[in-house]
Tab-separated table of C-alpha atoms and ligand atoms in Angstrom:
chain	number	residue	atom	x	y	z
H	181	UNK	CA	19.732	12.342	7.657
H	182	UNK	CA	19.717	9.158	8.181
H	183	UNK	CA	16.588	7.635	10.689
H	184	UNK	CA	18.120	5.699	13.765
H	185	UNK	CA	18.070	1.899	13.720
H	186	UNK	CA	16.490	-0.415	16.264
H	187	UNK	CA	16.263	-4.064	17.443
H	188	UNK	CA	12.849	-6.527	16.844
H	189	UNK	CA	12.655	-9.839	18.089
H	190	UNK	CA	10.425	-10.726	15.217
H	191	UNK	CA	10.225	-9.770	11.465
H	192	UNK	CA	8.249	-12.394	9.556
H	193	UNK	CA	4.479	-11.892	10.930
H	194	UNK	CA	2.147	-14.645	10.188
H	195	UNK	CA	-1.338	-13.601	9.418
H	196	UNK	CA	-4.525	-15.181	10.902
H	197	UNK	CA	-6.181	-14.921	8.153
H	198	UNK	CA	-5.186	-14.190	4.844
H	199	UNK	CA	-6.565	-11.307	3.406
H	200	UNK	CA	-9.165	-11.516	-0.042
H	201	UNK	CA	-7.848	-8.447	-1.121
H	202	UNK	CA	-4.076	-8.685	-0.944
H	203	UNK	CA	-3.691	-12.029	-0.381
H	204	UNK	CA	-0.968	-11.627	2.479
H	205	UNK	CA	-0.300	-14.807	4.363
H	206	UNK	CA	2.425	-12.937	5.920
H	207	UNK	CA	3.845	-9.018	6.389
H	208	UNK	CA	7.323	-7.551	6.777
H	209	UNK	CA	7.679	-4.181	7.716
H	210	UNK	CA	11.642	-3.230	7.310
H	211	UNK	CA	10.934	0.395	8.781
H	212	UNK	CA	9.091	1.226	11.660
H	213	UNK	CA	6.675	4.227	10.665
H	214	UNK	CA	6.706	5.814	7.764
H	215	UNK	CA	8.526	9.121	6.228
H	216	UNK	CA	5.730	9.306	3.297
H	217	UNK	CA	3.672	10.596	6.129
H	218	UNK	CA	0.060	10.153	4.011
H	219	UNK	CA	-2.266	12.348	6.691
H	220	UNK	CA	-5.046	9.725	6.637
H	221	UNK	CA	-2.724	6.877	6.998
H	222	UNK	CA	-4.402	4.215	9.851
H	223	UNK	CA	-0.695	3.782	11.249
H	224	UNK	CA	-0.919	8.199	12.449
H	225	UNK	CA	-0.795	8.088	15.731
H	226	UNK	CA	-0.521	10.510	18.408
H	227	UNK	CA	2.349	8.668	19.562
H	228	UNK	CA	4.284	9.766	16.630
H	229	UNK	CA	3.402	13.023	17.307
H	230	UNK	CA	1.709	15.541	14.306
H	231	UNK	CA	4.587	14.165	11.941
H	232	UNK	CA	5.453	10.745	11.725
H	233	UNK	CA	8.614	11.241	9.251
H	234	UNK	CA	10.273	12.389	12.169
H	235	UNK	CA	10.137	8.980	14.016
H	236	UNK	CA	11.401	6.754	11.282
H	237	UNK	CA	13.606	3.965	12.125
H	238	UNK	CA	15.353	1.311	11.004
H	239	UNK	CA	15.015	-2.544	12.018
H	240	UNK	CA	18.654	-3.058	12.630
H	241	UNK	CA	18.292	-6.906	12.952
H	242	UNK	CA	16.200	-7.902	10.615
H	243	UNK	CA	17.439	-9.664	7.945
H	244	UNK	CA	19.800	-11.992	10.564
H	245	UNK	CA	16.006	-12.426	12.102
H	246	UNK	CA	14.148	-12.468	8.618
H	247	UNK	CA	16.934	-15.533	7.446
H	248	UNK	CA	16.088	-17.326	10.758
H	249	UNK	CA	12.164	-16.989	10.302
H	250	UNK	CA	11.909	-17.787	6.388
H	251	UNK	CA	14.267	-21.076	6.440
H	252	UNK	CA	11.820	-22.404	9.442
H	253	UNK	CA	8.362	-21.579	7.421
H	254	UNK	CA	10.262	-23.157	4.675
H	255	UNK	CA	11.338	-26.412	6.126
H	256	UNK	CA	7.311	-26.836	6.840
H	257	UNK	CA	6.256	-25.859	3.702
H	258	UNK	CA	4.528	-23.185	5.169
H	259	UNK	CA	4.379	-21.014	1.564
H	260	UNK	CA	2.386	-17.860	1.276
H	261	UNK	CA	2.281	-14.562	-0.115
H	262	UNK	CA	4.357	-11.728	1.960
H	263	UNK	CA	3.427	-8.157	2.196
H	264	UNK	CA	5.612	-5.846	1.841
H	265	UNK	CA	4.331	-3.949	3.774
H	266	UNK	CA	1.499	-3.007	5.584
H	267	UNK	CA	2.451	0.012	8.183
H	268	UNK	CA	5.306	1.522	6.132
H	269	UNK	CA	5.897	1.715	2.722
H	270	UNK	CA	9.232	-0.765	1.985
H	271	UNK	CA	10.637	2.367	-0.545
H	272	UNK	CA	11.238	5.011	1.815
H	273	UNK	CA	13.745	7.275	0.261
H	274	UNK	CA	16.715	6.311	2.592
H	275	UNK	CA	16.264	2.627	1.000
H	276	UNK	CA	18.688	3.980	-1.940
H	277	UNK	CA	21.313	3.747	0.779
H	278	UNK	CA	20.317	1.165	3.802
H	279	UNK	CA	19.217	-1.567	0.703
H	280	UNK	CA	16.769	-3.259	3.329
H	281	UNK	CA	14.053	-4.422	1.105
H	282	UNK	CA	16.542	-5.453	-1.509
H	283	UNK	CA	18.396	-7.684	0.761
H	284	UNK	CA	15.599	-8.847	2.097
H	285	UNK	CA	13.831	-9.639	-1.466
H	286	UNK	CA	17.047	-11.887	-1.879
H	287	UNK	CA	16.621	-13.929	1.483
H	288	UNK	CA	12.708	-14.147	0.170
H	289	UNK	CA	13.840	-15.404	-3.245
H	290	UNK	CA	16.680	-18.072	-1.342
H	291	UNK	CA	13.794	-19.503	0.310
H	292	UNK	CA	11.454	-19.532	-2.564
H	293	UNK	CA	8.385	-17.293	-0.972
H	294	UNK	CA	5.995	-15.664	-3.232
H	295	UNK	CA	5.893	-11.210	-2.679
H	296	UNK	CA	2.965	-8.608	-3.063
H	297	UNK	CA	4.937	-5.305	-3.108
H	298	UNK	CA	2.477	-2.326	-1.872
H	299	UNK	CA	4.128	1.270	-2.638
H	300	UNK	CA	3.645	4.601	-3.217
H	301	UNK	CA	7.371	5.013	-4.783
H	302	UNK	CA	9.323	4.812	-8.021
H	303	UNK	CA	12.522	3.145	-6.044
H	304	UNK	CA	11.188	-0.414	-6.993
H	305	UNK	CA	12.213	-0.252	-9.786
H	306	UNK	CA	15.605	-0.533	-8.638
H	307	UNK	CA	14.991	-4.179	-7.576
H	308	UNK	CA	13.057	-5.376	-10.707
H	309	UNK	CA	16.052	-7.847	-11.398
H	310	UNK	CA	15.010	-9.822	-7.962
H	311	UNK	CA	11.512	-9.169	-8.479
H	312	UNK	CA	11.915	-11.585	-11.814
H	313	UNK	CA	14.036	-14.197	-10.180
H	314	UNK	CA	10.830	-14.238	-7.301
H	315	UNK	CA	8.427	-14.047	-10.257
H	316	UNK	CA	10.406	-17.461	-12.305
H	317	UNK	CA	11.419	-19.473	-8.903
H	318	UNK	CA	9.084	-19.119	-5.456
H	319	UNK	CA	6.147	-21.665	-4.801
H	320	UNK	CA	2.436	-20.637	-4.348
H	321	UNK	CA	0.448	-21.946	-1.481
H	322	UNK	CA	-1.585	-24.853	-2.613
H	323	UNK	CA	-4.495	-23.029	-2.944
H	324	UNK	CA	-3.541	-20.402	-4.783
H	325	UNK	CA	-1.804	-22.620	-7.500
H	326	UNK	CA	-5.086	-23.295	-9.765
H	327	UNK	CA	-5.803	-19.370	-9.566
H	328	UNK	CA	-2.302	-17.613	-10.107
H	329	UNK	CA	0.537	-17.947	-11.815
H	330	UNK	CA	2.626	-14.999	-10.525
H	331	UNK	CA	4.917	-14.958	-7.361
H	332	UNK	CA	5.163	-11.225	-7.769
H	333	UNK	CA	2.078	-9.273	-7.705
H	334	UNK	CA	3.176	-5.560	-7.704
H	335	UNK	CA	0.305	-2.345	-6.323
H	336	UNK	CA	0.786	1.055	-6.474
H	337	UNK	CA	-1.375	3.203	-3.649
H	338	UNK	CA	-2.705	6.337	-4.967
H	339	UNK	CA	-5.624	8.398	-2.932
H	340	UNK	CA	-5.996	11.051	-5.828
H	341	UNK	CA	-4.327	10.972	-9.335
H	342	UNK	CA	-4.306	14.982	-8.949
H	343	UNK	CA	-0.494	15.973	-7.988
H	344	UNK	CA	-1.984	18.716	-5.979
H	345	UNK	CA	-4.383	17.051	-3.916
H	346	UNK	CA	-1.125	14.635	-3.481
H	347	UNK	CA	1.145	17.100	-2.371
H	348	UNK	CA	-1.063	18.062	0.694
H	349	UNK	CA	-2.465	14.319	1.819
H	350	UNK	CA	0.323	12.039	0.443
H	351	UNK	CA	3.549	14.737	1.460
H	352	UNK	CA	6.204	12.425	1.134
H	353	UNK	CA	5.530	10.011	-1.326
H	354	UNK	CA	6.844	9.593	-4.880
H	355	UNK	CA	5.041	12.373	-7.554
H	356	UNK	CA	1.988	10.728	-9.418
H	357	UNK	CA	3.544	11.432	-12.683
H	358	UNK	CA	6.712	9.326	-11.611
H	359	UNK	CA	4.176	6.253	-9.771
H	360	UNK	CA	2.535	6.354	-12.878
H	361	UNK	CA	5.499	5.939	-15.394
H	362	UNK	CA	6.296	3.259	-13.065
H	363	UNK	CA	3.359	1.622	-12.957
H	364	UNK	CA	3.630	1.340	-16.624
H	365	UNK	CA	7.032	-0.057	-16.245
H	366	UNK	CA	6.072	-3.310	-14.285
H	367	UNK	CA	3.442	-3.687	-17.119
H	368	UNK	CA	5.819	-3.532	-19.484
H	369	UNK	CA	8.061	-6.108	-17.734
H	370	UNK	CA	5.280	-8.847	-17.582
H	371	UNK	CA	4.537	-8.480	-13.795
H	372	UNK	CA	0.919	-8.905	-12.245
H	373	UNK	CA	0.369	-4.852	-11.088
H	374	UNK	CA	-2.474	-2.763	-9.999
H	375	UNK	CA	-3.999	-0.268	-8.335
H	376	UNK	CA	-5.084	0.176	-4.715
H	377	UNK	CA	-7.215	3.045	-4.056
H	378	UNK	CA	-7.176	3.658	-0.965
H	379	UNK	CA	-8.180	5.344	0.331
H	380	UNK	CA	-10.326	8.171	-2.489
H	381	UNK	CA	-10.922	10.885	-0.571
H	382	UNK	CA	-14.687	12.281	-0.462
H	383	UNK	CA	-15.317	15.184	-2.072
H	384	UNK	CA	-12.308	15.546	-3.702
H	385	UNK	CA	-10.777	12.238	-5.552
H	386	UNK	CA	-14.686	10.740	-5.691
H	387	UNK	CA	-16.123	13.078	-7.543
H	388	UNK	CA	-18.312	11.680	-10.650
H	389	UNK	CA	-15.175	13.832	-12.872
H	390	UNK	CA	-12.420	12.739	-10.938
H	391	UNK	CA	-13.805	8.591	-10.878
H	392	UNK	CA	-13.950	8.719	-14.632
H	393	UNK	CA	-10.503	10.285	-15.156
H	394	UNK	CA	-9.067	7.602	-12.591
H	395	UNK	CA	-11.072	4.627	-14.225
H	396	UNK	CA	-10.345	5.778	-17.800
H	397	UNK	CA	-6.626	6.367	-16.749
H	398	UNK	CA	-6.230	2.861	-15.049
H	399	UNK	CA	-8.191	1.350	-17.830
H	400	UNK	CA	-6.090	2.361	-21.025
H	401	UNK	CA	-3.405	1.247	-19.118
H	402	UNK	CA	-4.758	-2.281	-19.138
H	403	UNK	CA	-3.597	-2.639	-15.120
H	404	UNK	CA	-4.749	-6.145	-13.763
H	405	UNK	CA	-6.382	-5.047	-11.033
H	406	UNK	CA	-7.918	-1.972	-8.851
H	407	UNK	CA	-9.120	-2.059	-5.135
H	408	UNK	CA	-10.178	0.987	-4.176
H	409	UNK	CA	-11.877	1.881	-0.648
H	410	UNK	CA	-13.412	4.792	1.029
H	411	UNK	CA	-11.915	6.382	3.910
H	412	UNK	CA	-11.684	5.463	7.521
H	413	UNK	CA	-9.989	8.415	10.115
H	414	UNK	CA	-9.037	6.985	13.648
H	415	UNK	CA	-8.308	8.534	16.912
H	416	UNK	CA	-8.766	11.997	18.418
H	417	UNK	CA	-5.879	13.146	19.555
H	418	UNK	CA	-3.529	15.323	18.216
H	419	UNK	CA	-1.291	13.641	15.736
H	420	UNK	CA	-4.005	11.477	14.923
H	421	UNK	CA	-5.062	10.607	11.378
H	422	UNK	CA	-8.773	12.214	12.027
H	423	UNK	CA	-6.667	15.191	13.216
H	424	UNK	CA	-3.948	15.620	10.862
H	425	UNK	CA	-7.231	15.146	7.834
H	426	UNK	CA	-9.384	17.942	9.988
H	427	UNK	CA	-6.387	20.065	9.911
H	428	UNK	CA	-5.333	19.517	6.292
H	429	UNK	CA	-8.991	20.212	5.245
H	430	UNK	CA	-9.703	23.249	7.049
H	431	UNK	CA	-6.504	24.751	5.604
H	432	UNK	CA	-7.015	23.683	2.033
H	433	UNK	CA	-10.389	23.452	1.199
H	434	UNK	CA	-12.562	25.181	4.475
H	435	UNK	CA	-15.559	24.542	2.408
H	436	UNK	CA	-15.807	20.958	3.232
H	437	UNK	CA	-15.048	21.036	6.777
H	438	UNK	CA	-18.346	21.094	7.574
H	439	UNK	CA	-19.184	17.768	5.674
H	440	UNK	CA	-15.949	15.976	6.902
H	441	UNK	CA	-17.165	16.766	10.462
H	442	UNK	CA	-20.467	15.900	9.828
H	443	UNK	CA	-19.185	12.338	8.489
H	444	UNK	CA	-16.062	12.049	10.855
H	445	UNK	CA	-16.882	13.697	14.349
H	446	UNK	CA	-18.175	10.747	15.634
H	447	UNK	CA	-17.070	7.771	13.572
H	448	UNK	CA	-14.400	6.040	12.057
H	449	UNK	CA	-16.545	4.978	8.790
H	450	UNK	CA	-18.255	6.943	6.765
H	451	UNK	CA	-21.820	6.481	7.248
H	452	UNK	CA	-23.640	3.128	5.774
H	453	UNK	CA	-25.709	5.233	2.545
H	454	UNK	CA	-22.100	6.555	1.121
H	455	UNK	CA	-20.152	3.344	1.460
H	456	UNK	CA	-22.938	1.626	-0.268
H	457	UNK	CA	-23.399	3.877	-3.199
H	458	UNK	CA	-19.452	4.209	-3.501
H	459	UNK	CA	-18.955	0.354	-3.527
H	460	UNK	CA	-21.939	0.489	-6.069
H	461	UNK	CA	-20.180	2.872	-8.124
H	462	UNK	CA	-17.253	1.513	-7.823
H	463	UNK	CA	-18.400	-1.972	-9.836
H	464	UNK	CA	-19.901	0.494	-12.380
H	465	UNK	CA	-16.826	1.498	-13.087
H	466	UNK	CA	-14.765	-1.559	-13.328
H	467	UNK	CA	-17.435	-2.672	-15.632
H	468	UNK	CA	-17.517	0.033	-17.678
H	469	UNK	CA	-13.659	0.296	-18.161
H	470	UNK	CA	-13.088	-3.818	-18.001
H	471	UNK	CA	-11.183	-3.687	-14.399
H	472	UNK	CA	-10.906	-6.358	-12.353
H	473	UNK	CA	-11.664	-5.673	-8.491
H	474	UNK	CA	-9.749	-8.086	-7.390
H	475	UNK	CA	-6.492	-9.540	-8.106
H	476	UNK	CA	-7.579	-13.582	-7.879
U	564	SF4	S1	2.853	5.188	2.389
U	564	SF4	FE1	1.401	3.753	3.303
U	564	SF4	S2	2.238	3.269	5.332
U	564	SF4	FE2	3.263	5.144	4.594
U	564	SF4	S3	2.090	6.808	5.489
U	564	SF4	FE3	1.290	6.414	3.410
U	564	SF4	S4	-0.429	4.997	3.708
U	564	SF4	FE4	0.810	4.970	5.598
């Protein structure tokens, strides 16, 4: 079925600050939440309820909006790197049939704007074609123009590589198999892609066996780039990320409930001595399997 569709007054958001990691001058967000419906996801929300998919919808106005926004940045100049996207993922499955992003990759190629695509899907490879014309024709912010040569820089999200850890955390996104395959894919084609971690989940995608399969994985495939991050769990009330993780963990594996309460209870972060031996380890690695941590 398809989600309803709403109105937004804006669609283009300008970011303070860009980002090191992502480099996102600007985000678009075609769909308001998200049907992939990851349980740790910092956009679940006890306003959504205990499952987000159900709340879906679609920005009705946006590319009139989008066209508006993009030929004003451009008239200034104003180049920079859009994210697509940061609180949804722009390859839900009912983009086969609305073609949002799509249409909205061709308004961003018209007015010559470099794209960082962030999925968890196999659909974008539907809209490789527009991805290349992006790739050939948009302009770099001045800064960036001595660092990068790519308009298009292209990252999967994975919190596990393990299908069945997937299936629980990640319930509605695109099998790891099928990421992977296409992953390889925008490789193949000659675009910048990578790897975002984030976030590995303790105990269960960080272990010393399940870091070396991921590294040694992500390394043979000679990906550009991996960011990976440990995990963060907000808000208390039902329909929550903490709570739908606490839920999820109790069911599947009870023996760590102890240790995610003992980390989570009371915080959003996991304490200071794991975050600094992860981000430790997590330079190890990219040394050890010649990965870049970040993308410039
Ligand atoms: S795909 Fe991204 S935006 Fe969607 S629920 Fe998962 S983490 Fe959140």
């Amino acid at each position: 079925m398809m989600p309803p569709y709403i109105e937004v007054k804006s669609i283009l958001n300008k970011k303070k600050k860009r980002d090191s990691w992502f480099l996102d001058d600007y985000t678009i967000n075609p769909y308001s939440a998200c049907s992939f419906n990851c349980l740790f996801c910092y956009t679940q929300g006890s306003k959504w309820g205990t499952n987000m998919a159900d709340k879906v919808s679609i920005k009705a106005n946006a590319l009139e909006i989008l066209e508006k926004q993009l030929y004003l940045r451009s008239k200034k100049q104003q180049y920079g790197f859009i994210v697509m996207s940061s609180s949804t993922d722009p390859y839900l499955h009912f983009e086969k049939d609305t073609l949002l992003t799509r249409q909205m990759l061709e308004l961003i190629h018209k007015y010559r704007f470099p794209v960082h695509i962030i999925t968890r899907s196999d659909l974008i490879t539907r809209d490789l074609d527009i991805l290349k014309q992006i790739d050939r024709n948009s302009i770099l912010p001045p800064d960036l123009q001595t660092k990068l040569n790519n308009k298009v820089l292209i990252t999967f999200s994975f919190s596990t590589i393990e299908q069945s850890v997937a299936t629980i955390f990640e319930p509605g996104a695109t099998k790891i198999e099928a990421r992977l395959q296409t992953l390889h894919t925008c490789l193949k084609e000659g675009f910048k892609s990578g790897v975002s971690l984030m976030p590995l989940l303790p105990f269960l995608s960080d272990t010393k066996e399940q870091l070396e399969k991921t590294f040694s994985l992500f390394g043979e495939m000679k990906i550009n780039y991996i960011l990976p991050a440990s995990l963060t769990l907000f808000g208390n009330e039902r329909g929550d990320g903490k709570w739908l993780m606490f839920r999820a963990i109790e069911k599947h594996y009870p023996h760590l409930m102890e240790k995610y309460k003992s980390y989570f209870d009371h915080s959003t972060h996991l304490p200071d001595f794991y975050n600094q031996a992860f981000y430790k380890k997590m330079k190890e690695l990219c040394l050890k399997y010649r990965l870049k941590d970040r993308i410039v």
